[in-house]
Each structure stands twice: as C-alpha cells, then as structure tokens.
Backbone as numpy.savetxt, mean C-alpha at the origin, in Angstrom:
# Nx Ny Nz CAx CAy CAz Cx Cy Cz
-2.88 2.94 -29.55 -3.34 3.35 -28.22 -2.29 3.00 -27.18
-2.02 3.93 -26.25 -1.01 3.70 -25.23 -1.41 2.57 -24.30
-0.40 1.86 -23.77 -0.65 0.82 -22.78 -1.23 1.46 -21.52
-2.26 0.88 -20.93 -2.84 1.45 -19.70 -1.80 1.60 -18.60
-1.95 2.63 -17.80 -1.03 2.86 -16.69 -1.81 3.10 -15.42
-1.14 2.87 -14.29 -1.69 3.19 -12.97 -0.95 4.40 -12.44
-1.69 5.33 -11.86 -1.12 6.56 -11.32 -1.10 6.48 -9.80
0.05 6.72 -9.21 0.19 6.78 -7.76 0.39 8.21 -7.30
-0.38 8.64 -6.32 -0.23 9.98 -5.75 -0.12 9.81 -4.25
1.08 10.03 -3.71 1.23 9.83 -2.27 2.67 9.76 -1.83
2.91 9.03 -0.77 4.20 9.03 -0.10 5.29 8.33 -0.90
6.45 8.96 -0.94 7.68 8.38 -1.50 8.80 8.81 -0.57
9.35 7.88 0.16 10.33 8.26 1.17 11.44 7.23 1.30
12.39 7.54 2.15 13.46 6.60 2.47 13.04 5.79 3.69
13.18 4.47 3.60 12.89 3.57 4.71 14.19 3.13 5.36
14.29 3.28 6.66 15.44 2.78 7.41 14.93 1.72 8.38
15.39 0.48 8.22 14.96 -0.63 9.06 16.12 -1.10 9.93
15.83 -1.36 11.18 16.82 -1.96 12.07 16.26 -3.26 12.63
16.96 -4.37 12.39 16.50 -5.67 12.90 17.45 -6.16 13.98
16.89 -6.42 15.14 17.70 -6.86 16.28 18.23 -8.27 16.06
19.42 -8.53 16.58 20.00 -9.87 16.49 19.54 -10.77 17.63
18.92 -10.18 18.64 18.43 -10.94 19.80 17.21 -10.22 20.35
16.78 -10.64 21.53 15.65 -9.97 22.16 15.94 -8.50 22.37
14.99 -7.65 22.05 15.19 -6.21 22.14 15.08 -5.75 23.60
16.06 -4.95 24.01 16.05 -4.33 25.34 15.63 -2.88 25.15
14.48 -2.51 25.69 13.98 -1.16 25.51 14.84 -0.15 26.25
14.88 1.06 25.72 15.65 2.16 26.28 17.14 1.83 26.39
17.62 1.07 25.41 19.04 0.70 25.38 19.45 0.52 23.93
20.74 0.50 23.67 21.26 0.24 22.34 21.28 -1.26 22.09
20.76 -1.68 20.93 20.65 -3.10 20.61 21.48 -3.42 19.36
22.34 -4.43 19.44 23.07 -4.83 18.23 22.13 -5.41 17.20
22.32 -5.07 15.94 21.44 -5.56 14.89 21.97 -5.25 13.52
21.09 -5.29 12.55 21.45 -5.04 11.16 20.57 -3.91 10.63
21.17 -2.87 10.05 20.46 -1.73 9.51 20.46 -1.78 7.99
19.34 -1.39 7.39 19.26 -1.33 5.93 18.41 -0.13 5.53
18.70 0.42 4.36 17.98 1.57 3.84 17.45 1.24 2.45
16.20 1.59 2.18 15.62 1.34 0.86 14.59 2.43 0.57
14.27 2.58 -0.71 13.21 3.51 -1.10 11.88 2.95 -0.62
11.03 3.81 -0.06 9.76 3.36 0.48 8.66 4.38 0.27
7.69 4.35 1.17 6.50 5.18 1.02 5.34 4.31 0.56
4.19 4.41 1.22 3.07 3.51 0.96 2.73 3.44 -0.53
2.42 4.59 -1.12 2.02 4.57 -2.53 3.18 4.21 -3.43
4.37 4.74 -3.15 5.53 4.42 -3.98 5.81 2.92 -3.97
5.67 2.29 -2.80 5.89 0.84 -2.70 4.91 0.06 -3.57
3.64 0.46 -3.51 2.63 -0.20 -4.34 2.99 -0.05 -5.81
3.43 1.14 -6.19 3.74 1.40 -7.59 4.97 0.62 -8.05
5.98 0.51 -7.20 7.16 -0.27 -7.60 6.79 -1.74 -7.78
5.99 -2.27 -6.86 5.56 -3.66 -7.02 4.79 -3.85 -8.32
3.91 -2.89 -8.65 3.15 -2.98 -9.91 4.09 -2.95 -11.10
5.10 -2.09 -11.04 6.07 -2.02 -12.14 6.78 -3.36 -12.32
7.15 -3.99 -11.21 7.81 -5.30 -11.28 6.86 -6.39 -11.77
5.54 -6.13 -11.65 4.55 -7.07 -12.16 4.17 -6.77 -13.61
4.87 -5.83 -14.22 4.66 -5.56 -15.63 3.61 -4.50 -15.94
3.18 -3.74 -14.92 2.18 -2.68 -15.12 2.89 -1.34 -15.22
2.53 -0.52 -16.21 3.08 0.83 -16.29 2.69 1.61 -15.05
3.65 2.25 -14.41 3.41 2.94 -13.14 3.97 4.35 -13.18
3.10 5.33 -12.92 3.51 6.73 -12.85 3.29 7.25 -11.45
4.21 8.08 -10.97 4.19 8.51 -9.57 4.20 10.02 -9.45
3.35 10.54 -8.56 3.37 11.95 -8.18 3.61 12.01 -6.68
4.69 12.70 -6.29 5.01 12.85 -4.88 5.92 14.07 -4.72
6.44 14.25 -3.52 7.35 15.37 -3.25 8.52 14.89 -2.41
9.71 15.38 -2.74 10.91 15.10 -1.96 11.67 16.40 -1.77
12.62 16.39 -0.84 13.48 17.54 -0.65 14.69 17.48 -1.56
15.45 18.57 -1.59 16.67 18.59 -2.39 17.83 18.07 -1.55
17.70 16.82 -1.09 18.71 16.22 -0.23 19.08 14.84 -0.75
19.96 14.16 -0.04 20.44 12.86 -0.48 19.32 11.83 -0.50
18.42 11.87 0.47 17.31 10.92 0.48 16.40 11.13 -0.72
16.16 12.39 -1.09 15.32 12.67 -2.24 15.90 12.12 -3.52
17.20 12.31 -3.71 17.87 11.78 -4.89 17.89 10.26 -4.88
18.06 9.69 -3.68 18.06 8.23 -3.53 16.71 7.65 -3.94
15.63 8.26 -3.47 14.29 7.77 -3.79 14.02 7.86 -5.28
14.40 8.98 -5.91 14.20 9.14 -7.35 14.99 8.09 -8.13
16.26 7.93 -7.77 17.13 7.02 -8.51 16.66 5.57 -8.39
16.35 5.14 -7.16 15.94 3.76 -6.94 14.58 3.47 -7.58
13.68 4.45 -7.58 12.36 4.27 -8.18 12.47 4.15 -9.70
13.27 5.01 -10.31 13.44 4.95 -11.76 14.14 3.67 -12.16
15.07 3.21 -11.34 15.77 1.95 -11.62 14.79 0.77 -11.63
13.73 0.89 -10.82 12.72 -0.18 -10.75 11.66 -0.03 -11.83
11.76 1.00 -12.68 10.85 1.14 -13.80 9.74 2.15 -13.62
9.70 2.88 -12.49 8.64 3.87 -12.28 8.91 5.13 -13.10
7.84 5.72 -13.62 7.91 7.03 -14.24 7.81 8.06 -13.13
8.95 8.73 -12.81 9.00 9.69 -11.72 9.01 11.13 -12.21
8.55 11.34 -13.44 8.54 12.71 -13.99 7.59 13.62 -13.22
6.66 13.05 -12.46 5.76 13.87 -11.66 6.27 14.14 -10.25
7.52 13.78 -9.96 8.09 14.01 -8.63 8.47 15.47 -8.47
7.97 16.11 -7.41 8.26 17.51 -7.13 9.42 17.59 -6.15
10.46 18.36 -6.48 11.58 18.59 -5.58 11.41 19.96 -4.94
11.35 19.99 -3.60 11.10 21.22 -2.85 12.41 21.72 -2.26
12.96 22.83 -2.76 14.24 23.36 -2.24 14.16 23.68 -0.76
15.20 23.30 -0.03 15.30 23.64 1.38 14.53 22.72 2.32
13.78 21.78 1.77 13.01 20.84 2.60 13.72 19.49 2.66
13.47 18.76 3.74 14.04 17.41 3.83 13.00 16.39 3.40
13.45 15.35 2.75 12.56 14.31 2.24 11.93 13.53 3.39
10.78 12.93 3.11 10.11 12.13 4.14 10.92 10.87 4.43
10.80 10.39 5.66 11.58 9.23 6.10 10.75 8.40 7.06
10.94 7.09 6.99 10.24 6.14 7.86 11.30 5.25 8.51
11.31 5.22 9.82 12.29 4.43 10.57 11.55 3.38 11.39
11.97 2.12 11.28 11.30 1.07 12.04 12.31 0.18 12.74
11.90 -0.34 13.88 12.70 -1.30 14.63 11.98 -2.65 14.57
12.69 -3.68 14.10 12.14 -5.02 13.98 12.75 -5.92 15.05
11.95 -6.89 15.52 12.52 -7.84 16.46 13.31 -8.91 15.70
13.82 -9.89 16.42 14.67 -10.91 15.80 13.92 -11.77 14.79
12.57 -11.76 14.83 11.75 -12.55 13.90 11.28 -11.74 12.69
11.63 -10.46 12.64 11.25 -9.63 11.51 9.95 -8.88 11.70
9.31 -9.02 12.86 8.08 -8.27 13.14 8.41 -6.89 13.68
7.60 -5.89 13.31 7.86 -4.54 13.74 7.51 -4.34 15.20
8.42 -3.71 15.95 8.16 -3.35 17.34 7.64 -1.93 17.44
8.30 -1.02 16.75 7.92 0.39 16.79 8.45 1.08 15.54
7.79 2.14 15.14 8.23 2.88 13.96 7.91 4.36 14.14
8.57 5.19 13.35 8.30 6.62 13.35 8.42 7.13 11.92
7.52 8.03 11.55 7.57 8.58 10.19 7.51 10.10 10.23
8.16 10.71 9.26 8.10 12.16 9.07 7.67 12.39 7.63
6.40 12.71 7.43 5.82 12.88 6.10 5.43 14.33 5.82
6.02 15.25 6.55 5.63 16.64 6.44 5.71 17.23 5.04
6.66 16.76 4.25 6.85 17.32 2.92 5.64 17.06 2.00
4.83 16.07 2.33 3.66 15.77 1.50 2.62 16.89 1.55
2.80 17.84 2.49 1.95 19.01 2.48 2.07 19.82 1.21
3.15 19.59 0.45 3.34 20.28 -0.83 2.53 19.63 -1.96
1.96 18.46 -1.71 1.05 17.86 -2.70 -0.35 18.38 -2.37
-0.64 19.54 -2.89 -1.86 20.28 -2.57 -3.00 19.89 -3.53
-4.22 20.32 -3.22 -5.31 20.10 -4.17 -5.02 20.69 -5.54
-4.26 21.78 -5.57 -3.89 22.40 -6.84 -2.98 21.49 -7.67
-2.11 20.73 -6.98 -1.27 19.76 -7.69 -2.15 18.68 -8.30
-3.15 18.23 -7.56 -4.08 17.24 -8.10 -4.82 17.79 -9.31
-5.26 19.04 -9.23 -5.95 19.68 -10.35 -5.06 19.75 -11.58
-3.79 20.09 -11.34 -2.85 20.21 -12.46 -2.61 18.87 -13.15
-2.89 17.78 -12.46 -2.70 16.44 -13.03 -4.03 15.75 -13.32
-5.08 16.54 -13.50 -6.40 15.99 -13.79 -6.39 15.13 -15.05
-5.59 15.52 -16.03 -5.51 14.74 -17.26 -4.96 13.36 -17.03
-3.94 13.24 -16.18 -3.38 11.93 -15.85 -4.39 11.09 -15.09
-5.09 11.71 -14.15 -6.12 10.99 -13.40 -7.19 10.47 -14.35
-7.57 11.28 -15.32 -8.58 10.88 -16.30 -8.12 9.71 -17.16
-6.85 9.71 -17.52 -6.32 8.70 -18.45 -5.89 7.41 -17.75
-5.73 7.44 -16.43 -5.22 6.28 -15.70 -6.24 5.15 -15.65
-5.73 3.91 -15.66 -6.60 2.75 -15.46 -7.06 2.68 -14.01
-6.26 3.22 -13.09 -6.60 3.27 -11.68 -5.68 4.29 -11.01
-6.12 4.81 -9.87 -5.31 5.72 -9.06 -5.11 5.09 -7.69
-3.86 5.11 -7.22 -3.54 4.65 -5.87 -3.10 5.87 -5.08
-3.69 6.08 -3.90 -3.24 7.17 -3.05 -3.24 6.71 -1.60
-2.74 7.56 -0.70 -2.70 7.18 0.71 -3.01 8.40 1.58
-3.46 8.16 2.81 -3.89 9.26 3.67 -2.77 10.04 4.32
-1.51 9.77 3.94 -0.41 10.62 4.39 -0.51 11.99 3.72
-1.25 12.07 2.62 -1.50 13.34 1.93 -2.42 14.20 2.77
-2.44 15.52 2.53 -3.43 16.37 3.19 -4.84 15.90 2.86
-5.74 16.05 3.82 -7.13 15.62 3.64 -7.74 16.23 2.39
-7.52 17.54 2.19 -8.12 18.23 1.05 -7.60 17.69 -0.27
-6.36 17.22 -0.27 -5.80 16.66 -1.51 -6.44 15.31 -1.84
-6.57 14.44 -0.82 -7.24 13.15 -1.05 -8.67 13.39 -1.52
-9.34 14.35 -0.90 -10.71 14.69 -1.28 -10.78 15.12 -2.74
-9.82 15.95 -3.17 -9.81 16.43 -4.55 -9.50 15.30 -5.54
-8.58 14.43 -5.18 -8.26 13.28 -6.03 -9.50 12.42 -6.25
-10.20 12.13 -5.17 -11.41 11.30 -5.27 -12.46 12.00 -6.12
-12.60 13.30 -5.96 -13.58 14.06 -6.74 -13.23 14.04 -8.22
-11.96 14.29 -8.54 -11.53 14.30 -9.94 -11.68 12.91 -10.57
-11.30 11.88 -9.82 -11.40 10.52 -10.34 -12.86 10.13 -10.52
-13.71 10.52 -9.58 -15.12 10.18 -9.68 -15.77 10.82 -10.89
-15.30 12.01 -11.25 -15.87 12.71 -12.39 -15.58 12.06 -13.72
-14.51 11.26 -13.77 -14.15 10.61 -15.04 -14.22 9.08 -14.95
-14.68 8.57 -13.82 -14.86 7.12 -13.69 -13.60 6.34 -13.43
-12.53 6.99 -12.95 -11.28 6.29 -12.63 -11.36 5.74 -11.21
-11.16 4.44 -11.01 -11.25 3.88 -9.65 -10.08 4.30 -8.79
-10.35 4.57 -7.51 -9.32 4.97 -6.55 -9.16 3.87 -5.51
-7.91 3.45 -5.30 -7.55 2.44 -4.31 -6.81 3.14 -3.16
-7.14 2.78 -1.92 -6.50 3.43 -0.77 -6.30 2.46 0.37
-5.12 2.54 1.01 -4.81 1.81 2.24 -4.88 2.82 3.38
-5.70 2.57 4.42 -5.80 3.53 5.52 -4.51 3.71 6.31
-3.61 2.74 6.25 -2.26 2.81 6.83 -2.25 2.59 8.35
-3.11 3.29 9.08 -3.15 3.18 10.54 -4.52 3.60 11.04
-4.79 3.34 12.32 -6.09 3.75 12.86 -6.20 5.28 12.89
-5.08 5.96 13.14 -5.11 7.43 13.15 -5.48 7.98 11.79
-4.86 7.45 10.74 -5.17 7.90 9.39 -6.57 7.43 8.96
-7.00 6.28 9.47 -8.35 5.80 9.15 -9.40 6.81 9.60
-9.20 7.37 10.79 -10.13 8.40 11.28 -10.17 9.59 10.32
-9.03 9.90 9.74 -8.93 11.03 8.82 -9.75 10.82 7.56
-9.83 9.58 7.08 -10.49 9.34 5.79 -11.92 8.85 5.92
-12.44 8.74 7.15 -13.83 8.29 7.33 -14.81 9.05 6.44
-14.71 10.39 6.34 -15.70 11.11 5.51 -15.55 10.85 4.01
-14.44 10.22 3.59 -14.15 10.09 2.16 -14.38 8.68 1.63
-14.63 7.71 2.49 -14.62 6.31 2.03 -15.64 6.03 0.94
-16.75 6.73 0.95 -17.79 6.45 -0.04 -17.37 6.70 -1.47
-16.31 7.49 -1.67 -15.85 7.77 -3.02 -14.78 6.83 -3.52
-14.40 5.84 -2.70 -13.33 4.92 -3.08 -13.87 3.70 -3.82
-13.07 3.20 -4.74 -13.40 1.93 -5.40 -13.04 0.78 -4.47
-11.82 0.82 -3.90 -11.37 -0.25 -3.01 -10.61 0.34 -1.85
-10.88 -0.18 -0.67 -10.11 0.18 0.52 -9.58 -1.10 1.15
-8.34 -1.02 1.69 -7.68 -2.20 2.24 -7.28 -1.95 3.71
-8.23 -2.08 4.62 -7.89 -1.89 6.03 -7.47 -3.21 6.69
-6.85 -3.10 7.87 -6.78 -4.28 8.71 -8.00 -4.27 9.63
-8.08 -5.23 10.53 -9.28 -5.37 11.36 -9.53 -4.12 12.22
-8.48 -3.56 12.82 -8.62 -2.39 13.68 -9.04 -1.16 12.87
-8.41 -0.99 11.71 -8.75 0.16 10.85 -10.18 0.05 10.35
-10.62 -1.17 10.06 -12.00 -1.37 9.60 -13.00 -0.95 10.68
-12.69 -1.25 11.92 -13.57 -0.86 13.02 -13.70 0.66 13.10
-12.60 1.36 12.92 -12.63 2.83 12.94 -13.44 3.36 11.76
-13.21 2.82 10.58 -13.89 3.29 9.37 -15.39 3.07 9.42
-15.80 1.93 9.99 -17.21 1.55 9.95 -17.99 1.92 11.21
-17.27 2.09 12.33 -17.94 2.30 13.60 -18.54 1.04 14.17
-18.10 -0.12 13.67 -18.62 -1.42 14.10 -17.48 -2.28 14.65
-17.69 -2.96 15.76 -16.67 -3.84 16.32 -16.38 -4.98 15.36
-15.09 -5.32 15.22 -14.68 -6.32 14.23 -13.94 -7.50 14.85
-14.18 -7.76 16.15 -13.44 -8.85 16.80 -14.08 -10.22 16.59
-15.19 -10.27 15.83 -15.78 -11.55 15.44 -15.98 -11.56 13.93
-16.18 -12.76 13.38 -16.41 -12.86 11.94 -17.70 -12.14 11.54
-18.70 -12.22 12.38 -19.96 -11.53 12.09 -19.77 -10.02 12.08
-18.97 -9.53 13.04 -18.68 -8.11 13.08 -17.88 -7.66 11.88
-16.95 -8.51 11.46 -16.15 -8.23 10.28 -17.04 -8.07 9.05
-17.96 -9.00 8.86 -18.87 -8.95 7.72 -19.78 -7.72 7.79
-20.27 -7.41 8.99 -21.16 -6.26 9.15 -20.42 -4.95 8.87
-19.17 -4.86 9.30 -18.38 -3.66 9.08 -18.12 -3.44 7.59
-17.80 -4.51 6.88 -17.59 -4.40 5.43 -18.89 -4.01 4.73
-20.00 -4.61 5.16 -21.29 -4.28 4.57 -21.62 -2.80 4.76
-21.22 -2.24 5.91 -21.47 -0.83 6.16 -20.68 0.05 5.19
-19.43 -0.31 4.94 -18.63 0.49 3.99 -19.20 0.38 2.58
-19.65 -0.81 2.21 -20.28 -0.98 0.90 -21.56 -0.16 0.80
-22.29 -0.09 1.90 -23.52 0.72 1.92 -23.21 2.19 1.67
-22.05 2.63 2.15 -21.67 4.03 2.00 -21.17 4.36 0.59
-20.89 3.34 -0.21 -20.48 3.60 -1.58 -19.19 2.95 -2.03
-18.41 2.39 -1.10 -17.20 1.66 -1.50 -17.61 0.46 -2.35
-16.83 0.15 -3.38 -17.17 -0.97 -4.26 -16.51 -2.28 -3.84
-15.33 -2.21 -3.22 -14.59 -3.39 -2.82 -13.93 -3.12 -1.47
-13.97 -4.12 -0.58 -13.26 -4.04 0.70 -12.44 -5.31 0.85
-11.13 -5.15 1.07 -10.25 -6.30 1.30 -9.55 -6.08 2.63
-9.88 -6.91 3.61 -9.38 -6.74 4.97 -8.22 -7.70 5.22
-7.04 -7.16 5.51 -5.89 -8.02 5.78 -6.00 -8.56 7.21
-5.78 -9.86 7.36 -5.98 -10.55 8.64 -4.73 -11.29 9.09
-3.56 -10.86 8.65 -2.33 -11.50 9.09 -2.25 -12.94 8.62
-1.93 -13.85 9.54 -1.75 -15.25 9.18 -3.03 -15.89 8.66
-4.17 -15.30 8.97 -5.43 -15.86 8.51 -5.73 -15.49 7.06
-4.95 -14.62 6.49 -5.15 -14.23 5.10 -5.93 -12.94 4.99
-7.13 -13.00 4.43 -7.93 -11.79 4.25 -9.41 -12.12 4.17
-10.21 -11.09 4.35 -11.66 -11.19 4.13 -12.01 -10.18 3.05
-12.84 -10.59 2.11 -13.18 -9.75 0.97 -14.69 -9.65 0.81
-15.17 -8.46 0.49 -16.59 -8.27 0.18 -16.71 -7.19 -0.88
-17.69 -7.30 -1.77 -17.86 -6.29 -2.80 -19.33 -5.96 -3.03
-19.57 -4.96 -3.85 -20.94 -4.46 -4.06 -21.76 -5.39 -4.94
-21.14 -6.41 -5.54 -21.89 -7.41 -6.30 -22.41 -8.54 -5.43
-22.11 -8.47 -4.14 -22.60 -9.49 -3.21 -21.64 -10.61 -2.91
-20.43 -10.59 -3.50 -19.44 -11.61 -3.18 -18.83 -11.33 -1.81
-18.59 -12.36 -1.04 -17.93 -12.24 0.27 -17.21 -13.55 0.55
-15.96 -13.46 1.00 -15.19 -14.69 1.23 -13.97 -14.43 2.10
-13.59 -15.47 2.85 -12.27 -15.51 3.46 -11.35 -16.18 2.46
-10.11 -15.73 2.40 -9.14 -16.32 1.46 -7.78 -16.35 2.15
-7.06 -17.45 2.00 -5.75 -17.54 2.64 -4.86 -18.51 1.88
-3.57 -18.34 2.07 -2.55 -19.30 1.67 -1.83 -19.72 2.95
-1.07 -20.78 2.87 -0.35 -21.23 4.06 0.57 -20.12 4.58
0.50 -19.85 5.87 1.32 -18.80 6.47 2.78 -19.24 6.54
3.68 -18.30 6.29 5.11 -18.56 6.39 5.57 -18.35 7.82
6.45 -19.21 8.30 6.89 -19.12 9.69 8.06 -18.17 9.88
8.85 -17.96 8.84 10.02 -17.09 8.95 9.85 -15.87 8.06
10.19 -14.71 8.59 10.13 -13.46 7.84 11.45 -12.73 7.95
11.86 -12.10 6.85 13.03 -11.23 6.89 12.62 -9.83 7.28
11.42 -9.40 6.82 10.95 -8.03 7.08 9.47 -7.98 6.73
8.64 -7.71 7.73 7.19 -7.69 7.51 6.68 -6.36 6.99
7.54 -5.34 6.94 7.08 -3.98 6.65 6.45 -3.81 5.27
6.94 -4.52 4.26 6.45 -4.30 2.90 5.27 -5.16 2.51
4.79 -6.01 3.41 3.76 -6.99 3.05 2.44 -6.33 2.66
2.00 -5.35 3.43 0.73 -4.70 3.15 0.71 -3.97 1.83
1.81 -3.31 1.51 1.90 -2.59 0.23 1.93 -3.57 -0.94
2.62 -4.70 -0.75 2.65 -5.72 -1.80 1.27 -6.32 -2.00
0.56 -6.56 -0.89 -0.81 -7.08 -0.97 -1.69 -6.13 -1.79
-1.58 -4.84 -1.51 -2.36 -3.86 -2.28 -2.00 -3.89 -3.76
-0.73 -4.05 -4.06 -0.33 -4.09 -5.47 -0.98 -5.28 -6.18
-1.13 -6.40 -5.47 -1.80 -7.55 -6.06 -3.27 -7.27 -6.35
-3.91 -6.51 -5.47 -5.31 -6.13 -5.68 -5.45 -5.23 -6.90
-4.54 -4.26 -7.03 -4.59 -3.36 -8.18 -4.27 -4.12 -9.46
-3.27 -5.00 -9.38 -2.90 -5.81 -10.55 -4.10 -6.63 -11.03
-4.80 -7.27 -10.10 -5.96 -8.07 -10.47 -7.03 -7.25 -11.16
-7.23 -6.02 -10.67 -8.22 -5.15 -11.31 -7.80 -4.78 -12.73
-6.56 -4.34 -12.88 -6.07 -3.90 -14.19 -6.10 -5.04 -15.19
-5.80 -6.25 -14.74 -5.76 -7.41 -15.65 -7.11 -8.10 -15.79
-8.12 -7.63 -15.07 -9.46 -8.20 -15.21 -9.61 -9.58 -14.61
-8.87 -9.87 -13.53 -8.95 -11.18 -12.90 -10.21 -11.31 -12.05
-10.65 -12.54 -11.83 -11.76 -12.80 -10.92 -11.32 -12.51 -9.48
-12.30 -12.32 -8.59 -12.00 -11.91 -7.22 -11.07 -12.90 -6.52
-11.36 -14.19 -6.59 -10.56 -15.19 -5.89 -9.12 -15.21 -6.41
-8.96 -15.11 -7.72 -7.61 -15.11 -8.30 -6.86 -13.84 -7.91
-7.57 -12.72 -7.88 -6.95 -11.46 -7.45 -6.46 -11.56 -6.02
-7.26 -12.13 -5.14 -6.88 -12.26 -3.74 -5.68 -13.19 -3.58
-5.64 -14.27 -4.35 -4.48 -15.17 -4.30 -3.20 -14.44 -4.73
-3.29 -13.63 -5.78 -2.12 -12.87 -6.23 -1.70 -11.88 -5.15
-2.67 -11.24 -4.50 -2.36 -10.27 -3.45 -1.71 -10.95 -2.24
-2.26 -12.09 -1.83 -1.69 -12.83 -0.70 -0.29 -13.32 -1.01
-0.08 -13.80 -2.23 1.25 -14.27 -2.63 2.24 -13.11 -2.66
1.81 -11.95 -3.12 2.69 -10.78 -3.14 3.11 -10.40 -1.73
2.14 -10.43 -0.79 2.47 -10.12 0.59 3.46 -11.13 1.17
3.26 -12.41 0.87 4.15 -13.45 1.36 5.55 -13.29 0.79
5.63 -13.01 -0.51 6.94 -12.83 -1.15 7.68 -11.65 -0.55
6.95 -10.58 -0.24 7.59 -9.37 0.31 8.24 -9.64 1.65
7.66 -10.52 2.47 8.21 -10.78 3.80 9.53 -11.54 3.76
9.86 -12.11 2.60 11.08 -12.92 2.50 12.32 -12.12 2.15
12.16 -10.79 2.04 13.28 -9.92 1.65 13.51 -8.87 2.72
14.78 -8.57 3.02 15.08 -7.55 4.01 14.70 -6.15 3.52
14.69 -5.97 2.21 14.31 -4.68 1.65 12.79 -4.55 1.66
12.31 -3.31 1.56 10.87 -3.08 1.56 10.20 -3.76 0.37
10.86 -3.72 -0.80 10.34 -4.33 -2.01 11.23 -5.50 -2.41
10.63 -6.64 -2.67 11.41 -7.80 -3.09 11.85 -7.63 -4.55
13.14 -7.75 -4.83 13.60 -7.70 -6.22 13.12 -8.89 -7.04
12.60 -9.91 -6.37 12.09 -11.10 -7.06 10.63 -10.96 -7.46
10.00 -9.84 -7.14 8.59 -9.66 -7.44 8.35 -9.74 -8.94
7.47 -10.67 -9.35 7.09 -10.84 -10.74 5.84 -11.69 -10.78
5.15 -11.68 -11.89 3.95 -12.52 -12.02 4.32 -13.99 -11.87
5.43 -14.38 -12.47 5.87 -15.78 -12.39 6.16 -16.17 -10.95
6.81 -15.27 -10.19 7.14 -15.56 -8.79 5.87 -15.70 -7.96
4.86 -14.88 -8.26 3.60 -14.98 -7.53 2.90 -16.30 -7.83
2.92 -16.71 -9.09 2.29 -17.97 -9.46 2.99 -19.14 -8.77
4.33 -19.08 -8.69 5.07 -20.14 -7.99 4.74 -20.14 -6.50
4.63 -18.95 -5.92 4.32 -18.83 -4.50 2.94 -19.40 -4.20
1.97 -19.08 -5.04 0.61 -19.61 -4.86 0.63 -21.13 -4.90
1.33 -21.68 -5.89 1.42 -23.13 -6.04 2.08 -23.77 -4.82
3.18 -23.18 -4.36 3.91 -23.76 -3.23 3.12 -23.70 -1.95
2.43 -22.60 -1.71 1.70 -22.44 -0.45 0.36 -23.17 -0.47
-0.11 -23.55 -1.64 -1.32 -24.37 -1.71 -0.99 -25.85 -1.49
0.19 -26.26 -1.91 0.54 -27.68 -1.87 0.49 -28.25 -0.45
0.82 -27.43 0.54 0.87 -27.93 1.91 -0.20 -27.29 2.78
-1.17 -26.63 2.16 -2.23 -25.96 2.95 -3.30 -26.96 3.34
C-alpha cells in the first residue's frame, strides 16, 4: 500500500520580501535587504509538510516565465510532487511582494494571483481520484470560489478532510458560505469575526465565534493569536488556549502562519492528540520566523521537538 499523501490545491508563487535596515519612511526609497523565494499559501504548507516527512502533492498554475520555472524548481528541490502544476502559455506567474520593518514585521504587501483563475472546477473534477486517495486536502481562498466549492464537495463525497486558511478578512468573506464543509479552518481573530459574525475582542467572544463555526459543521477551529499562541476548539467538545514562549527577534514573520498550518495537518496525518498537534504547529510557526526565507530549511520533526523543549524551559 502506498504511503499516505497530502494534496495541496492552491497558490504557488514567487515571494519577494524587502526588509528595511532602519525605520521605514513612507513614500520614499528605503535602504534594505531584498530576497526572493518560492511561496504561495498552499505551496508553503506543502513544502513544510514535505520537510516534516509527509508526502506532498501540489496542484497549481504558473506562467511560462522565469518565476514559474523558479517555483517549480525550488518546490521539487524541497521534495514536492509538482506533476500537477499547470503551465499557462503567455501568462505571468503569481507573485507576492511584502515590505518588512526593521524587526521583521510586515508593513504592507501586494499580491497578484490572477493566474489561479485557471484552476477551475473542471481541474478539480479531473483530479477527483487524487482527492479521494489523499489523507487530507489543503486549499486556500485565492482560488476561484467555484473551485473551492467543488473541492469541498468532492472531498466530502469521499470523506477526505479539507484544511483551509482564510488568509485575510477579504478572503474570509468569500468563504463564509463554504465553512460548514471544512474539517479545519485556521483564522486569526479578525478573520474569525468575519466568518462567524460574532465580535472576537474578548475571550468569551472568541469561544462563542468558534462554537458558531462548529455549529455550522466545521470539525476543528484553530485561531492564531500572535504572541499569545492560539485558541483551539473542536466538535468533540475540546477547547483550550495553547502557547509557547514568544520569540523577541524575527527574521521574517511572513511564513509563520503557513508553517503553523503545516503543523496542524502534520498532527492530523500522524494521529497526534490535540495538545501535541498545537505544540507542533506553534513550534513550526516559531521556527519559520527565524529565517529570512518564507520556508525555513531547518524545518524537521526533530527541529520542532527541540523548539518545543527550548520554549517550554523558560515559559
């Protein structure tokens, strides 16, 4: 029997990060350091999973340009199966550009994900067999609404769990009608408020908002809370805050959320208990912030276990 694999359907793009060397002056040129890496919400999750020893297959679209070839090459080098990558002649690959302050926190970003319009519901249908065979599916709302809807429908028909990060409040509004078909959703506090229609500025509101999503059919909700860690609730009645000691220095905060999601998927695939899964996810997010690249080359199960141990010792 083949080793279980996780299927990613979503964004795969080039990430360009600029980190200022001093305080940023708006509407002016700022001296800093620029770096380029393969990115994309779903692709990032899949690369982290691959580095954690999970078979990872990716379906996305790129243009026939240098960025498209770069994304394919870097992803395959990291162990991803990119045989499902569609190359669209004459189109430019998706790109994400972010400006970071001197501490590594994002000030502003811009993305161009137009090429993902080529990942149509028909593409999802054509890959129904992979969705059926996958241990889990990871997707993101950068895809067309109808495509996410079809993925959830196909996965629901065969019992394959779907994991999704809302990415932003704008995208959260897009997926509100679909949340009931998800196994796990990973919003931040603001995205959770949009998804649930409940204010989340208190702990009670946070719990009520998660309960509302569970009522609609979601099986797991993991809310990222920055330095406070996360809040988790599931349909079995478990609910908890979970955290590790916050790190004071960051090289790049952009990849933390995707790494956190990879820890959640890893815990599911490996059958870990909820608390252990959350610790792995938090450690993955912490490890990601220590690297200037979107994905830490040090990502591994052993590195996560060391990170958990180190951040517990002084918590």
